[in-house]
Tab-separated table of C-alpha atoms in Angstrom:
chain	number	residue	atom	x	y	z
A	858	UNK	CA	-23.464	-5.532	51.095
A	859	UNK	CA	-27.596	-6.000	52.810
A	860	UNK	CA	-27.737	-9.135	50.720
A	861	UNK	CA	-25.066	-10.615	52.129
A	862	UNK	CA	-26.082	-9.616	55.717
A	863	UNK	CA	-29.430	-10.973	55.287
A	864	UNK	CA	-28.390	-14.181	54.155
A	865	UNK	CA	-25.977	-13.998	56.952
A	866	UNK	CA	-28.704	-13.496	59.456
A	867	UNK	CA	-31.361	-16.181	57.881
A	868	UNK	CA	-28.477	-18.899	58.453
A	869	UNK	CA	-27.540	-18.390	61.594
A	870	UNK	CA	-31.041	-17.945	63.164
A	871	UNK	CA	-31.929	-21.340	61.591
A	872	UNK	CA	-28.734	-22.958	62.835
A	873	UNK	CA	-29.832	-21.541	66.397
A	874	UNK	CA	-32.911	-23.813	66.824
A	875	UNK	CA	-30.731	-26.591	65.673
A	876	UNK	CA	-27.603	-25.803	67.674
A	877	UNK	CA	-27.137	-22.559	69.464
A	878	UNK	CA	-23.351	-23.670	70.136
A	879	UNK	CA	-22.345	-23.979	66.461
A	880	UNK	CA	-24.626	-20.580	65.629
A	881	UNK	CA	-22.913	-19.170	68.623
A	882	UNK	CA	-19.480	-19.448	66.957
A	883	UNK	CA	-21.023	-18.727	63.409
A	884	UNK	CA	-22.184	-15.168	64.297
A	885	UNK	CA	-18.790	-14.513	66.558
A	886	UNK	CA	-16.968	-15.754	63.641
A	887	UNK	CA	-19.002	-13.503	61.117
A	888	UNK	CA	-18.621	-10.428	63.967
A	889	UNK	CA	-15.180	-10.271	63.630
A	890	UNK	CA	-14.787	-10.533	59.345
A	891	UNK	CA	-15.285	-7.159	57.467
A	892	UNK	CA	-17.405	-7.485	54.755
A	893	UNK	CA	-15.812	-4.987	52.479
A	894	UNK	CA	-12.107	-4.620	52.360
A	895	UNK	CA	-10.948	-0.759	51.637
A	896	UNK	CA	-8.246	0.046	48.801
A	897	UNK	CA	-5.499	2.535	48.250
A	898	UNK	CA	-6.996	5.301	46.980
A	899	UNK	CA	-4.922	7.168	44.267
A	900	UNK	CA	-4.337	9.915	46.076
A	901	UNK	CA	-3.049	8.087	49.124
A	902	UNK	CA	-0.272	5.753	46.820
A	903	UNK	CA	2.565	8.434	46.339
A	904	UNK	CA	2.817	9.134	49.954
A	905	UNK	CA	2.856	5.625	50.736
A	906	UNK	CA	4.829	4.979	48.076
A	907	UNK	CA	7.667	6.711	49.932
A	908	UNK	CA	7.232	4.352	53.709
A	909	UNK	CA	9.552	1.786	54.866
A	910	UNK	CA	6.830	-1.216	54.899
A	911	UNK	CA	7.222	-4.712	56.884
A	912	UNK	CA	4.804	-7.420	57.963
A	913	UNK	CA	3.956	-8.086	61.506
A	914	UNK	CA	2.750	-11.727	62.286
A	915	UNK	CA	-0.398	-11.786	64.390
A	916	UNK	CA	-2.334	-14.906	65.060
A	917	UNK	CA	-0.629	-16.698	62.242
A	918	UNK	CA	-1.456	-13.680	59.974
A	919	UNK	CA	0.159	-10.747	59.074
A	920	UNK	CA	-0.727	-6.599	59.348
A	921	UNK	CA	1.292	-4.590	57.119
A	922	UNK	CA	3.274	-1.721	59.046
A	923	UNK	CA	3.894	1.558	57.187
A	924	UNK	CA	7.207	4.012	59.098
A	925	UNK	CA	8.388	7.237	57.587
A	926	UNK	CA	10.732	9.404	59.604
A	927	UNK	CA	14.056	7.145	61.986
A	928	UNK	CA	11.639	6.329	64.595
A	929	UNK	CA	12.384	9.142	66.890
A	930	UNK	CA	9.374	10.803	68.152
A	931	UNK	CA	7.013	7.972	67.121
A	932	UNK	CA	3.233	9.120	66.436
A	933	UNK	CA	1.037	5.811	65.819
A	934	UNK	CA	-2.281	6.157	63.556
A	935	UNK	CA	-4.634	3.763	64.021
A	936	UNK	CA	-7.607	2.903	62.060
A	937	UNK	CA	-11.215	1.601	61.999
A	938	UNK	CA	-13.393	-0.706	61.160
A	939	UNK	CA	-13.223	-1.733	56.937
A	940	UNK	CA	-10.569	1.151	56.526
A	941	UNK	CA	-6.928	1.117	56.367
A	942	UNK	CA	-4.208	2.672	57.505
A	943	UNK	CA	-3.670	5.337	54.244
A	944	UNK	CA	-6.596	6.448	55.197
A	945	UNK	CA	-4.861	8.868	57.785
A	946	UNK	CA	-2.651	10.069	54.968
A	947	UNK	CA	-3.593	13.797	55.339
A	948	UNK	CA	-1.776	14.010	58.937
A	949	UNK	CA	0.989	12.545	57.801
A	950	UNK	CA	2.651	15.307	56.181
A	951	UNK	CA	1.760	17.496	58.815
A	952	UNK	CA	3.440	15.551	61.257
A	953	UNK	CA	6.683	14.613	59.698
A	954	UNK	CA	6.683	18.282	59.205
A	955	UNK	CA	6.879	19.064	62.784
A	956	UNK	CA	9.793	15.944	63.367
A	957	UNK	CA	7.398	13.504	64.257
A	958	UNK	CA	8.264	9.610	62.875
A	959	UNK	CA	4.853	7.873	62.031
A	960	UNK	CA	3.818	4.560	62.374
A	961	UNK	CA	0.351	3.237	60.680
A	962	UNK	CA	-0.484	-0.440	60.034
A	963	UNK	CA	-2.967	-2.556	58.010
A	964	UNK	CA	-4.834	-4.801	60.846
A	965	UNK	CA	-5.566	-8.362	59.801
A	966	UNK	CA	-8.573	-8.545	56.868
A	967	UNK	CA	-8.240	-4.703	56.197
A	968	UNK	CA	-6.196	-2.836	53.607
A	969	UNK	CA	-3.627	-5.047	51.699
A	970	UNK	CA	-2.741	-7.397	55.356
A	971	UNK	CA	-3.745	-10.600	55.174
A	972	UNK	CA	-6.216	-12.818	56.688
A	973	UNK	CA	-10.315	-12.126	56.431
A	974	UNK	CA	-10.959	-11.502	60.209
A	975	UNK	CA	-9.630	-9.016	63.315
A	976	UNK	CA	-10.141	-9.195	66.920
A	977	UNK	CA	-9.466	-6.710	69.590
A	978	UNK	CA	-7.151	-8.635	71.066
A	979	UNK	CA	-5.165	-8.755	67.594
A	980	UNK	CA	-5.224	-4.372	67.913
A	981	UNK	CA	-3.680	-5.016	71.213
A	982	UNK	CA	-1.060	-7.202	70.117
A	983	UNK	CA	0.077	-5.288	66.738
A	984	UNK	CA	0.077	-2.212	69.517
A	985	UNK	CA	2.038	-4.198	72.007
A	986	UNK	CA	4.791	-5.651	69.281
A	987	UNK	CA	5.233	-1.503	67.675
A	988	UNK	CA	5.208	-0.283	71.621
A	989	UNK	CA	8.283	-2.792	72.014
A	990	UNK	CA	10.143	-1.939	68.654
A	991	UNK	CA	9.630	2.143	68.850
A	992	UNK	CA	8.966	2.528	72.582
A	993	UNK	CA	6.234	5.774	74.485
A	994	UNK	CA	4.420	7.046	71.790
A	995	UNK	CA	4.442	10.671	71.541
A	996	UNK	CA	0.886	10.139	71.128
A	997	UNK	CA	-1.708	7.620	69.515
A	998	UNK	CA	-4.395	9.302	67.222
A	999	UNK	CA	-7.236	6.438	66.538
A	1000	UNK	CA	-10.200	6.454	64.115
A	1001	UNK	CA	-13.856	4.328	65.062
A	1002	UNK	CA	-12.938	0.798	66.826
A	1003	UNK	CA	-9.275	1.934	66.588
A	1004	UNK	CA	-9.911	4.072	69.492
A	1005	UNK	CA	-11.259	1.104	71.080
A	1006	UNK	CA	-8.462	-1.001	70.253
A	1007	UNK	CA	-6.153	1.777	71.582
A	1008	UNK	CA	-7.426	2.453	74.571
A	1009	UNK	CA	-8.042	-1.033	75.761
A	1010	UNK	CA	-4.111	-1.339	74.957
A	1011	UNK	CA	-2.985	1.707	76.630
A	1012	UNK	CA	-4.991	0.162	79.678
A	1013	UNK	CA	-2.899	-3.181	79.265
A	1014	UNK	CA	0.769	-1.490	79.054
A	1015	UNK	CA	1.120	0.192	76.124
A	1016	UNK	CA	2.322	3.456	76.625
A	1017	UNK	CA	2.001	6.824	74.864
A	1018	UNK	CA	2.010	10.404	75.696
A	1019	UNK	CA	-1.342	11.477	74.630
A	1020	UNK	CA	-4.422	9.813	72.711
A	1021	UNK	CA	-6.871	11.509	69.841
A	1022	UNK	CA	-9.767	10.089	69.262
A	1023	UNK	CA	-11.769	10.424	66.003
A	1024	UNK	CA	-15.289	9.112	65.745
A	1025	UNK	CA	-14.386	6.386	68.086
A	1026	UNK	CA	-15.857	4.106	69.757
A	1027	UNK	CA	-16.841	4.203	73.641
A	1028	UNK	CA	-17.962	0.754	74.568
A	1029	UNK	CA	-17.848	-2.640	73.171
A	1030	UNK	CA	-21.376	-3.179	73.651
A	1031	UNK	CA	-22.520	-0.614	71.008
A	1032	UNK	CA	-20.424	-2.552	68.449
A	1033	UNK	CA	-22.316	-5.643	69.637
A	1034	UNK	CA	-25.753	-3.665	69.744
A	1035	UNK	CA	-25.197	-2.041	65.756
A	1036	UNK	CA	-23.538	-5.760	64.503
A	1037	UNK	CA	-27.192	-7.497	65.749
A	1038	UNK	CA	-29.144	-4.725	64.532
A	1039	UNK	CA	-27.447	-4.984	61.177
A	1040	UNK	CA	-27.167	-9.062	61.128
A	1041	UNK	CA	-30.578	-9.403	63.216
A	1042	UNK	CA	-30.549	-12.321	65.001
A	1043	UNK	CA	-32.617	-13.695	67.764
A	1044	UNK	CA	-32.352	-12.948	71.221
A	1045	UNK	CA	-31.020	-16.276	71.971
A	1046	UNK	CA	-27.976	-16.122	69.627
A	1047	UNK	CA	-27.215	-12.618	70.324
A	1048	UNK	CA	-26.999	-13.299	74.066
A	1049	UNK	CA	-24.679	-16.038	72.992
A	1050	UNK	CA	-22.918	-13.690	70.730
A	1051	UNK	CA	-21.936	-11.796	74.439
A	1052	UNK	CA	-21.410	-14.708	76.013
A	1053	UNK	CA	-18.468	-15.854	73.766
A	1054	UNK	CA	-17.323	-12.357	72.989
A	1055	UNK	CA	-16.534	-12.000	77.312
A	1056	UNK	CA	-14.904	-15.298	77.449
A	1057	UNK	CA	-13.239	-14.940	74.293
A	1058	UNK	CA	-12.213	-11.379	74.272
A	1059	UNK	CA	-11.830	-10.006	77.458
A	1060	UNK	CA	-11.336	-12.920	80.048
A	1061	UNK	CA	-8.835	-10.783	82.186
A	1062	UNK	CA	-11.439	-8.513	82.864
A	1063	UNK	CA	-13.923	-8.916	85.860
A	1064	UNK	CA	-17.020	-10.580	84.691
A	1065	UNK	CA	-18.685	-6.816	85.297
A	1066	UNK	CA	-16.770	-5.282	83.229
A	1067	UNK	CA	-17.294	-7.817	80.010
A	1068	UNK	CA	-17.588	-6.617	77.420
A	1069	UNK	CA	-14.546	-3.429	77.798
A	1070	UNK	CA	-15.421	-0.305	77.785
A	1071	UNK	CA	-13.161	2.731	77.865
A	1072	UNK	CA	-14.930	4.005	80.930
A	1073	UNK	CA	-13.362	1.066	82.456
A	1074	UNK	CA	-10.261	2.563	81.674
A	1075	UNK	CA	-10.183	6.151	83.556
A	1076	UNK	CA	-7.986	5.040	86.298
A	1077	UNK	CA	-5.437	3.481	84.629
A	1078	UNK	CA	-4.351	6.164	81.732
A	1079	UNK	CA	-3.848	9.168	83.082
A	1080	UNK	CA	-2.476	10.927	79.750
A	1081	UNK	CA	-4.690	14.136	77.842
A	1082	UNK	CA	-7.344	12.804	75.238
A	1083	UNK	CA	-8.723	14.423	72.658
A	1084	UNK	CA	-12.056	13.445	71.586
A	1085	UNK	CA	-13.555	14.367	67.887
A	1086	UNK	CA	-16.641	13.660	66.800
A	1087	UNK	CA	-19.093	14.508	64.361
A	1088	UNK	CA	-22.961	15.368	65.041
A	1089	UNK	CA	-24.154	13.738	62.067
A	1090	UNK	CA	-22.092	10.410	62.086
A	1091	UNK	CA	-24.316	7.531	60.929
A	1092	UNK	CA	-21.918	4.524	61.839
A	1093	UNK	CA	-20.890	5.514	65.376
A	1094	UNK	CA	-23.190	7.616	67.166
A	1095	UNK	CA	-21.673	11.032	68.871
A	1096	UNK	CA	-23.280	10.132	72.246
A	1097	UNK	CA	-20.237	7.487	72.111
A	1098	UNK	CA	-17.874	10.903	71.866
A	1099	UNK	CA	-19.710	12.447	74.742
A	1100	UNK	CA	-19.647	9.572	76.766
A	1101	UNK	CA	-15.912	9.002	76.212
A	1102	UNK	CA	-15.103	12.742	76.882
A	1103	UNK	CA	-16.753	12.486	79.909
A	1104	UNK	CA	-16.078	9.765	81.600
A	1105	UNK	CA	-12.513	10.846	81.393
A	1106	UNK	CA	-13.165	14.645	82.970
A	1107	UNK	CA	-10.603	16.903	82.889
A	1108	UNK	CA	-8.143	14.981	81.082
A	1109	UNK	CA	-10.235	15.178	77.957
A	1110	UNK	CA	-11.414	17.786	75.644
A	1111	UNK	CA	-14.416	17.397	73.152
A	1112	UNK	CA	-14.588	18.586	69.351
A	1113	UNK	CA	-17.808	18.106	67.745
A	1114	UNK	CA	-18.440	19.033	64.275
A	1115	UNK	CA	-20.760	18.944	61.841
A	1116	UNK	CA	-22.039	17.472	58.272
A	1117	UNK	CA	-18.528	15.634	58.059
A	1118	UNK	CA	-19.998	11.847	59.105
A	1119	UNK	CA	-17.996	8.907	60.049
A	1120	UNK	CA	-15.241	9.064	57.299
A	1121	UNK	CA	-14.842	12.757	55.714
A	1122	UNK	CA	-13.690	13.703	59.149
A	1123	UNK	CA	-10.694	11.891	58.778
A	1124	UNK	CA	-9.757	14.411	55.353
A	1125	UNK	CA	-11.180	17.526	56.964
A	1126	UNK	CA	-8.343	20.369	57.107
A	1127	UNK	CA	-10.255	21.716	60.460
A	1128	UNK	CA	-9.877	18.348	62.017
A	1129	UNK	CA	-6.365	18.030	60.936
A	1130	UNK	CA	-5.134	21.188	61.893
A	1131	UNK	CA	-6.585	20.437	65.552
A	1132	UNK	CA	-5.128	17.173	65.879
A	1133	UNK	CA	-1.853	18.276	65.099
A	1134	UNK	CA	-2.241	20.915	67.401
A	1135	UNK	CA	-2.849	18.379	70.022
A	1136	UNK	CA	-0.187	16.298	68.990
A	1137	UNK	CA	2.305	18.675	69.248
A	1138	UNK	CA	1.353	21.529	72.093
A	1139	UNK	CA	-1.112	19.170	74.228
A	1140	UNK	CA	-4.625	19.611	74.917
A	1141	UNK	CA	-4.802	23.852	75.692
A	1142	UNK	CA	-3.716	24.679	72.229
A	1143	UNK	CA	-6.263	21.801	70.545
A	1144	UNK	CA	-8.895	23.550	73.170
A	1145	UNK	CA	-8.576	26.731	71.032
A	1146	UNK	CA	-7.982	25.267	67.671
A	1147	UNK	CA	-10.989	22.556	68.264
A	1148	UNK	CA	-13.183	25.448	69.103
A	1149	UNK	CA	-12.637	26.900	65.584
A	1150	UNK	CA	-12.740	23.954	63.993
A	1151	UNK	CA	-16.266	23.015	65.410
A	1152	UNK	CA	-17.316	26.685	64.588
A	1153	UNK	CA	-16.268	26.303	60.948
A	1154	UNK	CA	-17.454	22.994	60.524
């Protein structure tokens, strides 16, 4: 992975000295291309083998949609970057036991979906189409980039009664900064990437609100929000969780865990229980469970 990023960095920076426009297009394309595709784990296969599986067309590609239940009381699970819907396997049995229908998906370029890349606009397209099909979600549970994609979607027409984020991104600018640190880009090329992101992904927003931040969606969202983040997350720093919860004020509850990192947090029993309680009983019960989770993690 590091070698791939180094080669990409060298090629893009050299190209930027010849053609800034070409290099900017290359950086933008690489920015949306996962460099690894997660495979379904053995422990996830039996559960996902029982799902109703369909495909959803997205920008000439296809997402894979998984569903359990009859479609009533739908809860949507939204995965993050270089991940897949099956990473929510520990949440699904509990949701089904509580009488919810569960929907999740593999976005383009992820899991068993087609394509090599995806964008936050494609996340919004998927959530919008699933919302049209199933109606208002009882809850959206989202991990990492999926959190920002979900909030962006909720701010643009998708309806849900509550949202829980785990290791969530608050600011799209954070993703740009992390990408440019991992694939070192000349300042001019970094500026071109940011410009393309603003124009291609967020043209519906005022210039001063590009790229998108969940902070700017506060007035558009009035549902309760549960924010779970690990203080030892090396990929999406816990400050993003604090920023997200802080922006929503009394609407939000923040649970900070430790030693779970960015991905293992999805399988932690206390985190799973905290999220399930939030979905089923609302923010007050989740706050109690969250205190326990933070104390025992």
